[in-house]
Coordinates of C-alpha atoms in Angstrom, one line a residue:
M378 CA -0.1 -0.2 0.0
S379 CA 1.1 3.5 -0.2
T380 CA 2.0 5.6 2.2
S381 CA -0.1 8.3 3.8
L382 CA 1.3 11.9 3.9
F383 CA -0.4 11.4 7.8
E384 CA 2.3 8.7 8.4
I385 CA 5.1 11.6 7.8
V386 CA 3.1 14.7 9.5
G387 CA 2.0 12.4 11.9
P388 CA 0.8 10.3 14.0
V389 CA -0.7 12.5 16.6
M390 CA 1.0 10.8 19.5
V391 CA 2.2 11.1 23.5
G392 CA 6.0 10.9 23.5
P393 CA 8.4 10.0 23.8
S394 CA 8.9 7.7 20.8
S395 CA 7.2 7.0 17.1
S396 CA 9.0 3.5 17.2
H397 CA 9.0 2.6 20.5
T398 CA 5.8 3.8 22.0
A399 CA 3.3 4.8 19.2
G400 CA 4.2 2.1 16.8
M401 CA 4.2 -0.1 19.8
A402 CA 0.5 1.1 20.9
R403 CA -0.6 0.4 17.1
I404 CA 0.8 -3.1 17.7
G405 CA -1.1 -3.4 21.2
V406 CA -4.3 -2.1 19.8
M407 CA -4.3 -4.7 16.6
A408 CA -3.0 -7.6 19.0
G409 CA -6.1 -6.8 21.2
R410 CA -8.3 -6.9 18.3
I411 CA -7.1 -9.9 16.8
A412 CA -7.5 -11.9 20.0
G413 CA -11.2 -10.5 20.9
F414 CA -10.5 -11.1 25.2
E415 CA -9.5 -9.4 27.8
P416 CA -6.1 -11.0 29.0
E417 CA -5.3 -12.3 32.2
R418 CA -1.7 -12.5 31.3
I419 CA 0.3 -11.0 28.8
V420 CA 4.5 -11.9 28.4
L421 CA 5.8 -9.1 26.1
R422 CA 9.0 -10.5 24.1
L423 CA 10.5 -8.0 22.6
S424 CA 13.7 -7.9 20.4
P425 CA 17.0 -8.0 22.3
T426 CA 18.3 -4.1 21.1
L427 CA 15.2 -2.7 23.0
R428 CA 16.7 -4.2 26.1
T429 CA 18.6 -0.9 27.2
T430 CA 15.6 1.2 26.1
Y431 CA 12.6 -0.2 25.6
H432 CA 11.8 1.0 29.8
G433 CA 12.9 5.1 29.0
H434 CA 11.0 4.6 25.7
R435 CA 7.7 3.3 27.8
T436 CA 7.8 0.0 25.0
D437 CA 6.0 -2.0 27.7
A438 CA 3.6 0.3 28.6
S439 CA 2.3 1.2 25.1
L440 CA 2.2 -2.2 24.5
I441 CA 0.2 -2.6 27.4
G442 CA -2.3 0.4 26.7
G443 CA -2.7 -0.7 22.9
A444 CA -3.9 -3.9 24.3
L445 CA -6.2 -2.4 26.2
G446 CA -7.5 -0.6 23.2
W447 CA -5.8 2.9 23.7
A448 CA -5.0 4.6 20.9
P449 CA -1.3 6.2 20.5
N450 CA -2.6 10.0 21.5
D451 CA -4.4 8.5 24.7
P452 CA -2.6 10.3 28.2
K453 CA -3.8 7.1 30.0
I454 CA -0.7 5.3 28.4
K455 CA 1.6 6.4 31.0
H456 CA -0.8 4.8 33.4
A457 CA -0.8 1.6 31.2
L458 CA 1.2 -0.8 33.3
S459 CA -0.4 0.4 36.8
V460 CA -3.8 0.2 35.1
A461 CA -3.2 -3.5 33.9
A462 CA -2.1 -4.2 38.0
E463 CA -5.3 -2.8 39.0
R464 CA -7.3 -5.4 36.6
G465 CA -5.3 -8.5 37.6
I466 CA -3.8 -8.8 34.5
D467 CA 0.1 -10.5 34.8
V468 CA 2.6 -8.7 32.8
K469 CA 5.8 -10.2 32.1
I470 CA 9.0 -9.0 29.8
A471 CA 10.8 -11.5 27.9
F472 CA 13.4 -11.0 24.9
F473 CA 14.3 -13.0 21.6
P474 CA 17.3 -14.5 20.8
P475 CA 19.4 -11.9 19.6
N476 CA 19.9 -11.9 15.6
I477 CA 16.7 -13.2 14.6
Y478 CA 14.3 -10.5 13.7
H479 CA 13.8 -6.8 12.7
P480 CA 15.6 -4.6 15.8
N481 CA 12.1 -3.2 16.4
T482 CA 10.2 -6.4 16.5
V483 CA 7.7 -7.3 19.7
Q484 CA 5.4 -9.9 20.3
L485 CA 2.3 -10.1 22.6
E486 CA 1.2 -13.8 23.9
M487 CA -2.0 -13.6 25.6
T488 CA -3.8 -15.7 27.9
S489 CA -7.6 -15.2 28.7
G490 CA -8.7 -16.4 31.9
D491 CA -10.3 -19.8 30.6
G492 CA -7.0 -20.3 29.0
E493 CA -7.6 -19.1 25.7
A494 CA -4.1 -18.2 24.2
L495 CA -3.1 -16.3 21.3
K496 CA 0.8 -14.6 20.3
V497 CA 0.7 -12.1 17.8
R498 CA 4.1 -10.1 16.5
G499 CA 4.7 -7.2 15.1
I500 CA 7.1 -4.8 13.8
S501 CA 7.4 -0.8 14.6
V502 CA 9.1 -0.1 10.7
G503 CA 9.4 3.8 12.0
G504 CA 7.7 7.0 12.3
G505 CA 4.8 4.6 14.5
S506 CA 4.1 3.2 11.4
I507 CA 3.7 -0.7 12.0
V508 CA 3.2 -4.4 10.1
I509 CA 1.8 -7.4 11.7
D510 CA 4.0 -10.2 10.4
A511 CA 2.6 -13.3 12.1
I512 CA -0.3 -14.6 14.6
D513 CA 0.5 -17.8 16.4
D514 CA 3.7 -18.2 14.6
C515 CA 2.0 -18.1 11.6
S516 CA 4.0 -15.5 9.0
L517 CA 1.5 -13.0 7.4
Q518 CA 1.5 -9.4 6.6
L519 CA -1.0 -7.4 8.0
D520 CA -1.5 -3.7 6.9
P521 CA -2.9 -1.5 9.5
A522 CA -4.6 0.7 6.8
L523 CA -7.2 -2.5 6.1
Y524 CA -10.0 -4.4 7.1
H525 CA -9.3 -7.7 8.1
M526 CA -10.8 -11.3 9.0
V527 CA -8.7 -13.9 10.7
V528 CA -10.2 -17.2 11.2
W529 CA -8.5 -20.3 12.8
G530 CA -9.0 -24.1 12.1
D531 CA -8.7 -26.6 10.0
G532 CA -10.8 -25.5 8.2
A533 CA -9.9 -21.6 7.3
E534 CA -8.2 -21.8 4.5
K535 CA -11.2 -23.1 2.3
A536 CA -13.4 -20.8 4.2
V537 CA -11.5 -17.4 3.8
R538 CA -10.8 -18.5 0.2
K539 CA -14.7 -19.5 -0.7
L540 CA -15.7 -15.8 1.5
A541 CA -13.3 -14.2 -0.7
E542 CA -14.6 -15.2 -3.9
G543 CA -16.9 -12.0 -6.0
L544 CA -15.7 -9.5 -3.7
D545 CA -14.8 -6.1 -5.2
P546 CA -12.4 -5.0 -5.0
K547 CA -10.3 -8.0 -4.8
P548 CA -9.2 -8.7 -1.4
V549 CA -5.8 -10.4 -0.3
V550 CA -5.8 -13.9 1.4
Q551 CA -2.8 -15.0 3.1
G552 CA -2.5 -17.9 6.0
A553 CA -0.9 -21.4 6.8
A554 CA -0.6 -23.7 9.5
G555 CA -4.3 -23.2 10.6
V556 CA -4.4 -19.7 10.8
W557 CA -5.7 -17.6 7.7
T558 CA -6.9 -13.9 6.8
V559 CA -8.6 -12.1 4.3
S560 CA -7.8 -8.5 4.1
S561 CA -9.7 -5.4 2.3
V562 CA -9.5 -1.7 1.9
I563 CA -13.4 -2.0 2.7
P564 CA -15.1 -3.6 5.2
V565 CA -16.0 -7.6 4.0
P566 CA -19.9 -7.0 3.3
G567 CA -21.9 -8.9 5.8
A568 CA -19.1 -9.2 7.8
D569 CA -21.1 -9.9 11.1
K570 CA -23.6 -12.7 9.2
A571 CA -20.3 -13.7 7.5
E572 CA -18.6 -14.5 10.8
N573 CA -21.6 -16.0 12.3
E574 CA -21.7 -18.7 9.4
L575 CA -17.9 -19.2 9.6
N576 CA -18.4 -20.1 13.4
A577 CA -20.9 -22.5 12.6
M578 CA -19.0 -24.1 10.1
P579 CA -17.0 -27.6 10.7
G580 CA -13.1 -26.7 11.4
I581 CA -13.7 -23.9 12.5
E582 CA -12.0 -22.9 15.9
K583 CA -12.1 -18.8 15.9
V584 CA -13.1 -15.7 13.9
S585 CA -11.9 -11.9 14.5
I586 CA -12.6 -9.1 12.6
V587 CA -10.4 -6.1 13.0
A588 CA -11.2 -3.0 12.3
P589 CA -8.1 -0.8 10.5
V590 CA -5.8 1.1 13.1
L591 CA -5.0 3.8 11.1
E592 CA -7.4 5.9 10.2
Y593 CA -6.3 7.7 6.9
G594 CA -8.5 5.4 4.4
A595 CA -7.0 3.3 2.0
T596 CA -7.8 2.1 -1.8
I597 CA -6.7 -0.2 -4.6
S598 CA -5.5 2.8 -6.6
E599 CA -1.5 4.0 -7.2
K600 CA -2.8 6.7 -9.9
Y601 CA -0.1 9.0 -8.5
K602 CA 2.3 6.7 -6.4
Y603 CA 5.1 9.1 -6.6
S604 CA 8.8 7.0 -5.5
S605 CA 11.2 9.5 -7.0
C606 CA 11.7 13.3 -7.0
E607 CA 11.9 13.6 -10.4
E608 CA 8.4 11.9 -11.2
L609 CA 6.8 14.5 -8.4
I610 CA 8.5 17.2 -10.3
A611 CA 7.6 16.5 -13.9
A612 CA 3.9 15.5 -12.7
C613 CA 3.5 19.4 -11.6
R614 CA 5.3 20.4 -14.7
S615 CA 2.8 18.8 -17.0
E616 CA -0.3 19.1 -15.0
G617 CA 1.2 22.9 -14.3
I618 CA 0.4 22.5 -10.6
S619 CA 1.9 23.4 -7.3
L620 CA 3.9 20.5 -5.2
S621 CA 1.4 21.0 -2.8
E622 CA -1.5 20.7 -5.0
A623 CA 0.1 17.0 -6.6
A624 CA 0.7 16.2 -2.6
Q625 CA -3.5 16.9 -1.8
R626 CA -4.4 14.6 -5.3
Y627 CA -2.2 12.0 -4.1
E628 CA -3.7 11.9 -0.8
E629 CA -7.1 11.9 -2.3
D630 CA -6.7 9.2 -4.7
R631 CA -4.5 6.7 -2.2
S632 CA -7.2 7.7 0.7
G633 CA -10.0 7.7 -0.7
H634 CA -11.1 11.0 0.8
R635 CA -12.5 14.3 0.0
R636 CA -10.2 17.3 -0.7
E637 CA -11.9 19.2 2.4
Q638 CA -11.5 16.4 5.1
I639 CA -7.5 16.1 3.8
R640 CA -7.1 19.7 4.9
A641 CA -9.3 19.7 7.8
L642 CA -7.2 16.9 9.2
M643 CA -3.5 18.8 8.1
H644 CA -5.1 21.7 10.2
E645 CA -5.3 19.0 13.4
Q646 CA -1.7 18.6 12.7
L647 CA -1.1 22.2 13.0
D648 CA -3.4 22.5 15.8
V649 CA -1.4 20.0 18.0
M650 CA 1.8 21.4 16.6
R651 CA 0.7 24.8 18.3
E652 CA -0.3 23.1 21.7
A653 CA 2.7 21.5 21.8
V654 CA 4.3 24.7 21.5
R655 CA 2.6 27.0 23.6
H656 CA 2.7 23.9 26.5
G657 CA 6.7 23.7 25.8
L658 CA 7.4 27.4 26.2
E659 CA 4.7 28.0 29.0
E660 CA 4.2 25.2 31.3
P661 CA 6.4 23.2 33.1
N662 CA 7.4 20.2 31.3
E663 CA 8.1 16.9 33.8
M664 CA 11.0 15.0 32.3
L665 CA 10.7 11.1 32.7
Y666 CA 14.1 10.9 33.5
G667 CA 15.4 14.8 34.3
L668 CA 18.8 14.1 32.0
T669 CA 17.5 17.9 31.2
S670 CA 16.0 20.7 32.8
G671 CA 13.0 21.1 30.6
E672 CA 13.6 24.6 30.5
D673 CA 15.9 25.2 27.6
G674 CA 13.3 26.0 25.4
K675 CA 12.0 28.9 27.9
R676 CA 15.9 29.6 28.0
M677 CA 16.5 30.0 24.3
L678 CA 13.2 32.2 23.8
R679 CA 14.5 34.7 25.8
Q680 CA 17.8 34.3 24.0
S681 CA 15.9 34.8 21.1
Q682 CA 15.4 38.3 21.8
H683 CA 18.9 39.4 21.4
S684 CA 20.8 36.6 20.0
I685 CA 24.2 35.9 18.4
S686 CA 23.0 34.6 15.1
G687 CA 20.0 37.1 14.8
G688 CA 17.2 36.2 12.5
I689 CA 14.0 33.8 12.7
V690 CA 16.3 30.5 13.3
P691 CA 16.6 31.2 17.3
L692 CA 13.1 31.6 17.1
A693 CA 12.6 28.4 15.6
A694 CA 15.2 26.8 17.5
A695 CA 13.3 27.5 20.4
K696 CA 10.1 26.6 19.5
A697 CA 11.4 23.1 18.7
L698 CA 12.9 22.8 21.9
A699 CA 9.7 23.1 23.8
V700 CA 8.2 20.5 21.5
M701 CA 10.9 18.3 22.4
E702 CA 10.8 18.6 25.9
H703 CA 6.7 18.2 25.8
N704 CA 7.3 15.1 24.1
A705 CA 10.0 13.9 26.7
S706 CA 7.6 14.6 29.1
M707 CA 4.9 12.4 27.6
G708 CA 3.0 15.5 26.3
C709 CA 1.1 15.0 23.4
I710 CA 3.0 15.9 19.7
V711 CA 2.8 15.4 16.3
A712 CA 5.6 13.3 14.6
A713 CA 7.3 14.7 11.7
P714 CA 8.0 12.1 10.6
T715 CA 9.1 10.7 13.7
A716 CA 9.0 11.6 17.6
G717 CA 12.4 12.2 18.2
S718 CA 12.4 14.7 15.5
A719 CA 8.8 16.2 16.4
G720 CA 10.4 20.0 17.0
I721 CA 11.6 20.6 13.2
V722 CA 8.7 20.9 11.6
P723 CA 6.4 22.5 14.0
G724 CA 9.8 25.1 15.0
C725 CA 10.2 25.7 11.4
M726 CA 6.7 26.7 10.4
L727 CA 5.2 28.0 13.3
A728 CA 8.4 30.9 13.7
L729 CA 7.9 31.4 9.4
Q730 CA 4.5 32.3 10.6
D731 CA 5.0 34.5 13.5
Q732 CA 7.5 36.0 11.4
Y733 CA 6.1 36.4 8.3
G734 CA 2.3 36.4 9.3
F735 CA 1.2 33.1 6.9
S736 CA -2.3 32.5 7.3
D737 CA -2.5 28.6 8.8
D738 CA -3.7 27.6 5.1
R739 CA -0.2 28.6 3.8
I740 CA 1.4 26.6 6.5
V741 CA -0.7 23.1 5.7
D742 CA -0.3 23.9 2.0
A743 CA 4.0 24.2 3.3
M744 CA 3.3 21.1 5.5
F745 CA 2.0 18.8 2.4
V746 CA 4.8 19.7 0.3
S747 CA 7.3 18.3 3.5
A748 CA 4.9 15.2 3.7
V749 CA 5.0 14.4 0.0
L750 CA 8.5 14.0 0.5
G751 CA 8.6 12.2 3.2
V752 CA 6.2 10.0 1.0
I753 CA 8.7 9.6 -1.6
M754 CA 11.5 8.9 0.8
A755 CA 9.3 6.0 2.0
H756 CA 8.3 4.4 -1.2
R757 CA 12.4 4.5 -1.5
D758 CA 12.5 2.2 1.2
I759 CA 14.3 4.8 3.4
S760 CA 13.7 3.8 7.3
F761 CA 12.7 6.4 9.8
S762 CA 13.5 4.5 12.9
G763 CA 16.8 5.7 14.6
S764 CA 17.0 2.1 15.3
V765 CA 17.3 1.1 11.9
G766 CA 19.0 4.0 10.0
G767 CA 20.2 6.2 12.6
C768 CA 19.8 9.7 13.3
Q769 CA 20.1 11.0 10.0
A770 CA 16.8 8.9 9.5
E771 CA 14.8 10.8 11.9
V772 CA 16.8 14.7 12.8
G773 CA 18.2 14.4 9.1
V774 CA 14.7 13.8 7.6
S775 CA 13.1 16.1 9.7
A776 CA 15.1 19.0 8.5
G777 CA 15.0 17.7 5.1
I778 CA 11.4 17.5 4.8
A779 CA 11.2 20.9 6.7
A780 CA 13.7 22.7 4.2
A781 CA 11.4 21.9 1.4
G782 CA 8.3 23.0 3.3
I783 CA 9.9 26.4 4.2
A784 CA 11.3 26.9 0.4
S785 CA 8.0 26.2 -0.9
L786 CA 6.3 29.5 1.2
F787 CA 8.8 31.4 -0.8
S788 CA 9.0 30.1 -4.5
E789 CA 6.5 28.6 -6.9
E790 CA 9.2 26.6 -8.7
P791 CA 8.6 22.7 -7.4
E792 CA 12.6 22.0 -8.3
V793 CA 13.3 24.8 -5.1
P794 CA 11.8 22.9 -2.5
V795 CA 13.1 19.5 -3.5
Q796 CA 16.7 20.8 -3.7
A797 CA 16.4 22.5 -0.4
M798 CA 15.3 19.0 1.0
A799 CA 18.4 17.2 -1.1
M800 CA 21.1 20.0 0.3
C801 CA 19.9 19.4 3.7
I802 CA 19.9 15.5 3.6
K803 CA 23.5 15.9 2.3
N804 CA 24.3 18.1 5.3
M805 CA 23.2 15.4 7.5
L806 CA 23.8 11.8 6.4
G807 CA 25.7 9.7 8.9
L808 CA 24.3 11.3 11.7
I809 CA 24.3 8.6 14.0
C810 CA 21.3 7.8 16.9
D811 CA 23.3 7.2 20.2
P812 CA 20.8 8.5 22.9
I813 CA 22.5 7.8 26.3
A814 CA 21.3 5.5 28.6
G815 CA 17.9 5.0 26.6
P816 CA 15.9 7.9 27.6
I817 CA 15.1 9.8 24.1
E818 CA 16.3 13.6 26.1
V819 CA 20.1 13.7 25.5
P820 CA 20.8 14.5 22.4
C821 CA 17.6 14.1 21.2
I822 CA 16.3 17.7 22.2
K823 CA 18.9 19.6 21.1
R824 CA 19.8 17.9 17.6
N825 CA 16.2 19.4 17.3
A826 CA 17.6 22.8 17.0
G827 CA 20.6 22.0 14.9
G828 CA 17.9 20.3 12.3
V829 CA 16.4 23.5 12.9
A830 CA 19.3 25.3 11.8
N831 CA 20.1 23.1 8.8
A832 CA 16.6 23.5 7.5
F833 CA 16.5 26.9 7.3
I834 CA 19.9 27.4 5.6
S835 CA 19.1 24.7 3.1
A836 CA 15.8 26.3 2.3
D837 CA 18.4 29.7 1.7
M838 CA 20.8 28.1 -0.6
A839 CA 17.7 26.8 -2.4
C840 CA 15.8 29.7 -3.1
A841 CA 19.0 31.5 -4.0
G842 CA 19.7 29.2 -6.8
I843 CA 22.0 26.9 -5.3
E844 CA 21.3 23.2 -6.3
S845 CA 23.0 19.9 -5.6
Y846 CA 25.2 18.9 -7.4
L847 CA 24.0 15.0 -7.2
P848 CA 20.2 14.6 -8.5
P849 CA 17.9 14.5 -4.9
D850 CA 16.8 11.0 -6.0
Q851 CA 20.7 10.1 -5.8
V852 CA 21.0 11.9 -2.5
L853 CA 18.1 9.8 -1.4
D854 CA 19.5 6.7 -3.1
A855 CA 23.1 8.1 -0.4
L856 CA 20.9 8.1 2.5
L857 CA 19.3 4.7 2.0
D858 CA 22.6 3.5 1.5
V859 CA 24.2 5.2 4.9
E860 CA 21.4 3.5 6.5
K861 CA 22.3 0.3 5.6
R862 CA 25.7 0.4 6.3
L863 CA 25.6 1.9 9.8
P864 CA 27.1 0.1 12.6
G865 CA 24.5 -1.4 15.1
E866 CA 26.4 0.1 17.9
L867 CA 25.5 3.5 16.2
R868 CA 21.7 2.7 15.8
C869 CA 20.1 3.4 18.9
T870 CA 21.6 0.5 21.1
T871 CA 23.1 3.0 23.9
T872 CA 26.7 1.3 23.3
G873 CA 28.1 3.9 21.0
G874 CA 29.2 7.7 20.5
L875 CA 27.7 9.7 23.2
A876 CA 26.0 6.9 25.3
C877 CA 29.3 5.5 25.4
A878 CA 31.1 8.4 27.1
A879 CA 31.9 8.1 31.0
R880 CA 29.1 9.8 32.1
A881 CA 26.6 8.0 30.1
V882 CA 27.8 5.0 30.7
C883 CA 27.6 5.3 34.8
L884 CA 23.9 6.6 33.7
R885 CA 23.1 3.5 31.9
K886 CA 24.5 1.0 34.9
E887 CA 23.0 2.8 37.3
L888 CA 19.4 2.7 35.1
E889 CA 20.0 -1.1 34.2
K890 CA 20.2 -2.1 37.9
E891 CA 17.2 -0.2 38.6
L892 CA 15.9 -2.1 36.1
D893 CA 16.8 -5.5 36.9
R894 CA 15.6 -4.6 40.4
E895 CA 12.0 -3.7 38.9
L896 CA 12.1 -7.1 36.5
D897 CA 13.1 -9.5 39.7
R898 CA 10.0 -7.8 41.5
E899 CA 7.7 -8.6 38.2
Q900 CA 9.1 -12.1 38.3
S901 CA 8.7 -12.7 41.7

């Protein structure tokens, strides 16, 4: 399926991590819907690469909150573990063997009070996007944007294939070993009746109807599936439209939603961004670990009145820091495209609005430009996860799409924002992901300020007529190449870069001891 614009400028979520918080909550929601029962016991089996980060990123709370039915933007996620304990749900943590699965792989092993058991394995692929890749050890690929019917039993394959006959649009049928699914962009007609009929058939043990976790819509059309900057610019030239218009046509075609719905949703994203900036600058930020003060956004805002560098960049940096401090307090933010880089786009866009008086509609148009260039990256298999591609995949990508959005407000030429994105990405290739001891506080928060500065200078260069020597698509190819070559120690494992500095190592050991004590209490 094509990537939604709102998976680039989105999702709306509580912090601190899109991959390890929002994505995990979505996996939990899908697992809960597939199970169809309230569990009495849940074993969370995590990738070993999450061992040092899962607690600091609230992965455990997010998975449990999702399984309880809470969306990624629900503030109750912060208290999911205590709520589960109050409900009598026994939660255990375990880990997969090393070097088997994707680094953001998790599995929920759920058991009901009457002994019904279910295993759901999923991958948080970056920026909050997910895929369910196994049910009860049966390999599948369930898209969270689709409607699914899951059928268990020896007669499951025959029943599912019969159900899929004659359905339009044609659904996807997959499965093995007694677990089969039929997946569609629209609800299966008469799903409730079909569920009852299937349950009455011999060889059928259970049926679950699973609604989409993503609410951005989906169609089978890929009329505008842009996979290169060259293709996007050519479409704008041939049709005489702007990048923003091309983005909106893409989302209309991809989702089946009307233009007014799409614009209204982007306005909602802007409102959440604005509130995150306000909260970060005007209210206390209760940092999860207190590695930073939570006051740096406020400090930078004061400094912006008489800064050394002058101009708009210090103001934008103050807003970006404020969003990131709100994020690190488990506040509600818009991942753009990740929570670890959530300050850059709002920092840039809202500072531009303050300085130049752009209307919300103009800012929303710029956000569409940012989003469609992120979509191209997703379609070229670029990861937005720090644990897969380093911080270049988070702060680097966010700065790149922000640069494009900035440039689009000052140039009507479609090539200019694309060049701004390319030059910004070039400046940030190889940026490692090295949070100290696990929490998303150091260096993630301050790196967003650096991303803001890079975005503005790249936009200025593009608007001056400066171009990247390498075509933008080749720059994106280079980004993908560096993601693949980056050593594992420099991809959010808290073992390389700043994370191996003496002070960071001491802190990690302290937090690991505290976590071990907590795990011992849970296991006893």
